[in-house]
Coordinates of C-alpha atoms in Angstrom, one line a residue:
X1033 CA 227.0 121.6 150.7
X1034 CA 228.6 122.2 147.2
X1035 CA 231.2 119.5 148.0
X1036 CA 228.4 117.0 148.8
X1037 CA 226.4 117.8 145.6
X1038 CA 229.5 117.7 143.5
X1039 CA 230.5 114.2 145.2
X1040 CA 227.1 112.9 144.1
X1041 CA 227.6 114.0 140.7
X1042 CA 231.0 112.5 140.2
X1043 CA 229.7 109.3 141.8
X1044 CA 227.0 109.0 139.5
X1045 CA 229.2 109.8 136.5
X1046 CA 231.8 107.3 137.5
X1047 CA 229.1 104.6 137.7
X1048 CA 228.0 105.6 134.2
X1049 CA 231.4 105.7 132.9
X1050 CA 232.2 102.4 134.4
X1051 CA 229.2 100.7 132.7
X1052 CA 229.7 102.5 129.3
X1053 CA 233.4 103.0 129.3
X1054 CA 233.2 106.6 128.3
X1055 CA 230.4 108.5 130.1
X1056 CA 232.2 109.9 132.9
X1057 CA 233.1 113.4 131.5
X1058 CA 230.1 113.6 129.4
X1059 CA 227.9 113.5 132.5
X1060 CA 230.2 115.1 135.0
X1061 CA 231.1 118.2 132.9
X1062 CA 227.7 119.7 132.4
X1063 CA 226.3 118.8 135.8
X1064 CA 229.3 120.2 137.4
X1065 CA 229.0 123.4 135.5
X1066 CA 225.3 123.6 136.3
X1067 CA 226.4 123.3 140.0
X1068 CA 228.3 126.5 139.7
X1069 CA 231.9 125.3 139.4
X1070 CA 234.2 127.0 137.1
X1071 CA 235.5 125.7 133.7
X1072 CA 239.2 125.3 134.9
X1073 CA 238.0 123.6 138.0
X1074 CA 235.8 121.0 136.1
X1075 CA 238.5 120.4 133.6
X1076 CA 241.1 119.8 136.4
X1077 CA 239.1 117.6 138.7
X1078 CA 237.5 115.7 135.6
X1079 CA 241.0 114.9 134.3
X1080 CA 242.2 113.9 137.6
X1081 CA 239.4 111.6 138.7
X1082 CA 239.1 110.0 135.1
X1083 CA 242.9 109.4 135.2
X1084 CA 242.9 107.6 138.5
X1085 CA 239.6 105.5 137.9
X1086 CA 240.8 104.2 134.6
X1087 CA 244.0 102.9 135.8
X1088 CA 242.3 99.7 137.2
X1089 CA 240.4 99.3 134.1
X1090 CA 243.5 99.6 131.9
X1091 CA 245.1 96.9 134.2
X1092 CA 242.1 94.6 134.1
X1093 CA 241.5 94.6 130.2
X1094 CA 245.2 95.1 129.2
X1095 CA 245.3 91.8 127.1
X1096 CA 242.6 93.2 125.0
X1097 CA 244.4 96.4 124.2
X1098 CA 245.3 97.5 120.7
X1099 CA 248.8 99.1 121.3
X1100 CA 249.1 101.0 117.9
X1101 CA 245.7 102.6 118.2
X1102 CA 246.3 103.6 121.6
X1103 CA 249.6 105.0 120.8
X1104 CA 248.1 107.0 118.0
X1105 CA 245.4 108.2 120.1
X1106 CA 247.8 109.4 122.8
X1107 CA 250.4 110.9 120.5
X1108 CA 247.6 112.8 118.4
X1109 CA 246.2 114.1 121.9
X1110 CA 249.5 116.0 122.8
X1111 CA 249.1 119.0 120.4
X1112 CA 245.3 118.9 120.8
X1113 CA 245.9 119.1 124.7
X1114 CA 248.3 122.1 124.4
X1115 CA 245.8 124.1 121.9
X1116 CA 243.0 123.3 124.4
X1117 CA 244.9 124.7 127.3
X1118 CA 245.6 127.9 125.4
X1119 CA 241.9 128.2 124.5
X1120 CA 240.8 127.5 128.1
X1121 CA 242.9 130.5 129.1
X1122 CA 242.0 132.9 126.5
X1123 CA 238.4 132.5 125.5
X1124 CA 235.3 133.7 127.7
X1125 CA 234.2 130.8 130.0
X1126 CA 230.7 131.4 129.0
X1127 CA 231.4 130.8 125.4
X1128 CA 233.1 127.6 126.3
X1129 CA 230.3 126.5 128.6
X1130 CA 227.9 126.9 125.6
X1131 CA 230.2 125.1 123.5
X1132 CA 230.6 122.3 125.8
X1133 CA 226.9 122.0 126.2
X1134 CA 226.3 121.9 122.5
X1135 CA 229.2 119.5 121.9
X1136 CA 227.8 117.1 124.6
X1137 CA 224.4 117.0 122.9
X1138 CA 226.0 116.4 119.3
X1139 CA 228.3 113.9 120.9
X1140 CA 225.4 112.0 122.4
X1141 CA 223.7 112.0 119.0
X1142 CA 226.7 110.9 117.0
X1143 CA 227.6 108.1 119.5
X1144 CA 224.1 106.8 119.5
X1145 CA 224.2 106.8 115.7
X1146 CA 227.7 105.0 115.5
X1147 CA 226.6 102.4 118.1
X1148 CA 223.8 101.3 115.7
X1149 CA 225.5 101.8 112.5
X1150 CA 226.7 98.8 110.3
X1151 CA 230.4 97.9 110.3
X1152 CA 232.6 100.2 108.2
X1153 CA 234.1 98.8 105.0
X1154 CA 237.5 99.8 105.8
X1155 CA 239.5 101.5 108.5
X1156 CA 240.7 105.2 107.7
X1157 CA 244.4 105.6 107.9
X1158 CA 245.5 108.3 110.4
X1159 CA 241.9 108.3 111.9
X1160 CA 243.1 107.4 115.4
X1161 CA 245.6 110.3 115.6
X1162 CA 243.1 112.7 114.3
X1163 CA 240.6 111.4 117.0
X1164 CA 243.4 111.8 119.6
X1165 CA 244.0 115.5 118.5
X1166 CA 240.2 116.4 118.7
X1167 CA 240.0 114.3 122.0
X1168 CA 242.9 116.3 123.6
X1169 CA 241.7 119.8 122.4
X1170 CA 238.2 119.0 123.8
X1171 CA 239.8 117.4 126.9
X1172 CA 241.9 120.5 127.8
X1173 CA 239.2 123.1 127.0
X1174 CA 236.1 121.1 128.4
X1175 CA 237.3 117.8 129.7
X1176 CA 235.1 116.0 127.2
X1177 CA 238.2 114.1 126.0
X1178 CA 236.4 110.9 125.3
X1179 CA 234.0 112.3 122.3
X1180 CA 236.3 111.8 119.4
X1181 CA 237.9 108.4 120.5
X1182 CA 234.5 106.9 121.3
X1183 CA 233.3 107.7 117.9
X1184 CA 236.2 106.2 116.2
X1185 CA 236.0 103.0 118.2
X1186 CA 232.1 102.9 117.7
X1187 CA 232.9 103.3 113.9
X1188 CA 235.4 100.6 113.9
X1189 CA 233.1 98.3 115.8
X1190 CA 235.8 97.4 118.4
X1191 CA 235.0 94.5 120.7
X1192 CA 233.7 95.4 124.1
X1193 CA 236.8 94.4 126.0
X1194 CA 239.0 96.2 123.3
X1195 CA 236.8 99.3 123.6
X1196 CA 237.4 99.4 127.3
X1197 CA 240.9 98.7 127.2
X1198 CA 241.8 101.2 124.7
X1199 CA 239.7 104.0 126.2
X1200 CA 241.0 103.4 129.6
X1201 CA 244.6 103.5 128.7
X1202 CA 244.0 106.6 126.4
X1203 CA 242.4 108.4 129.3
X1204 CA 245.2 107.6 131.7
X1205 CA 248.0 108.7 129.3
X1206 CA 246.3 111.8 127.8
X1207 CA 244.8 113.1 130.9
X1208 CA 248.2 112.8 132.8
X1209 CA 249.8 114.9 129.8
X1210 CA 246.7 117.3 130.0
X1211 CA 247.3 117.9 133.7
X1212 CA 251.2 118.6 133.3
X1213 CA 250.4 121.1 130.3
X1214 CA 247.6 122.8 132.4
X1215 CA 250.3 123.0 135.5
X1216 CA 253.1 124.3 133.0
X1217 CA 250.6 126.9 131.6
X1218 CA 249.5 127.9 135.0
X1219 CA 245.8 126.9 134.3
X1220 CA 245.6 124.2 136.6
X1221 CA 242.9 124.7 139.4
X1222 CA 244.4 124.0 142.7
X1223 CA 241.1 124.1 144.5
X1224 CA 240.0 121.2 142.4
X1225 CA 242.8 118.9 143.6
X1226 CA 242.3 119.9 147.4
X1227 CA 239.8 119.5 148.9
X1228 CA 237.6 118.4 145.9
X1229 CA 239.7 115.6 144.4
X1230 CA 240.5 114.1 147.8
X1231 CA 236.8 114.2 149.1
X1232 CA 235.5 113.1 145.8
X1233 CA 237.9 110.3 144.9
X1234 CA 236.4 107.6 147.2
X1235 CA 232.9 107.9 145.8
X1236 CA 234.4 108.0 142.3
X1237 CA 236.4 104.9 142.9
X1238 CA 233.1 103.1 144.3
X1239 CA 231.0 104.4 141.4
X1240 CA 233.5 103.2 138.8
X1241 CA 233.7 99.7 140.6
X1242 CA 230.1 99.3 140.7
X1243 CA 229.8 100.3 137.1
X1244 CA 232.4 98.0 135.8
X1245 CA 231.0 95.2 138.1
X1246 CA 227.3 95.7 137.3
X1247 CA 227.6 96.9 133.7
X1248 CA 228.1 93.5 132.0
X1249 CA 225.0 92.1 133.6
X1250 CA 222.6 94.9 132.5
X1251 CA 220.9 95.2 129.1
X1252 CA 223.6 97.0 127.2
X1253 CA 221.7 98.7 124.4
X1254 CA 219.0 99.9 126.9
X1255 CA 221.4 101.3 129.5
X1256 CA 223.5 102.9 126.6
X1257 CA 220.3 104.6 125.4
X1258 CA 219.4 106.0 128.8
X1259 CA 222.9 107.2 129.4
X1260 CA 223.1 109.0 126.3
X1261 CA 219.7 110.4 126.8
X1262 CA 220.9 111.8 130.3
X1263 CA 224.0 113.2 128.6
X1264 CA 221.9 114.9 125.8
X1265 CA 219.6 116.6 128.4
X1266 CA 222.6 117.6 130.6
X1267 CA 224.3 119.2 127.7
X1268 CA 221.3 121.1 126.6
X1269 CA 220.6 122.5 130.0
X1270 CA 224.3 123.7 130.3
X1271 CA 224.2 125.5 127.1
X1272 CA 220.9 127.3 127.8
X1273 CA 222.0 128.4 131.5
X1274 CA 225.6 129.4 130.6

């Protein structure tokens, strides 16, 4: 029954991630933690599923990608990923769960604010590398690796296609590196790869396909507000029940 419940969670999260381009981990992380899965399990399975489901998105929107920004995001993520793996293995999981819930709530508020904010006057030099570092740290410690890059892209008012393309390739590259570091440090949860990843992958791929197919046809502003509301509530419940 746990696998079934978890499969429903990742399918829903994949759908929302497909629609918004960033919602998968923000939804899946708190809900899987609420379902009783350990934090190393959640980090491993979320990084793995997001990596696989984002490959098709990266290929589909590759012509809209901004290579320099993606390179800075992934390059900056590497030291952040390593530091996050160290924290994941050294800090009490309950403390990390509380932090994950609080970060999720703050992320939802900041993303909502960034989406509605006016265009910035200028770009900040090195901001992509900093966002990559913060994303890598949060990704390896909580799997919430999209928070900082999403805030950066929202601030820069990236076009929808560029938003999807840059995030997708960032998730593919950073998640692959993060999983390699988890394995090297002995923090990778093998139970998350088999059977969970294998059982949940079809539903995750289907949810992602539905999201990327139906997303452009839905009222963008209203759906993003609904998604962020769900994310905020899930984060709050996670922090309170840790």
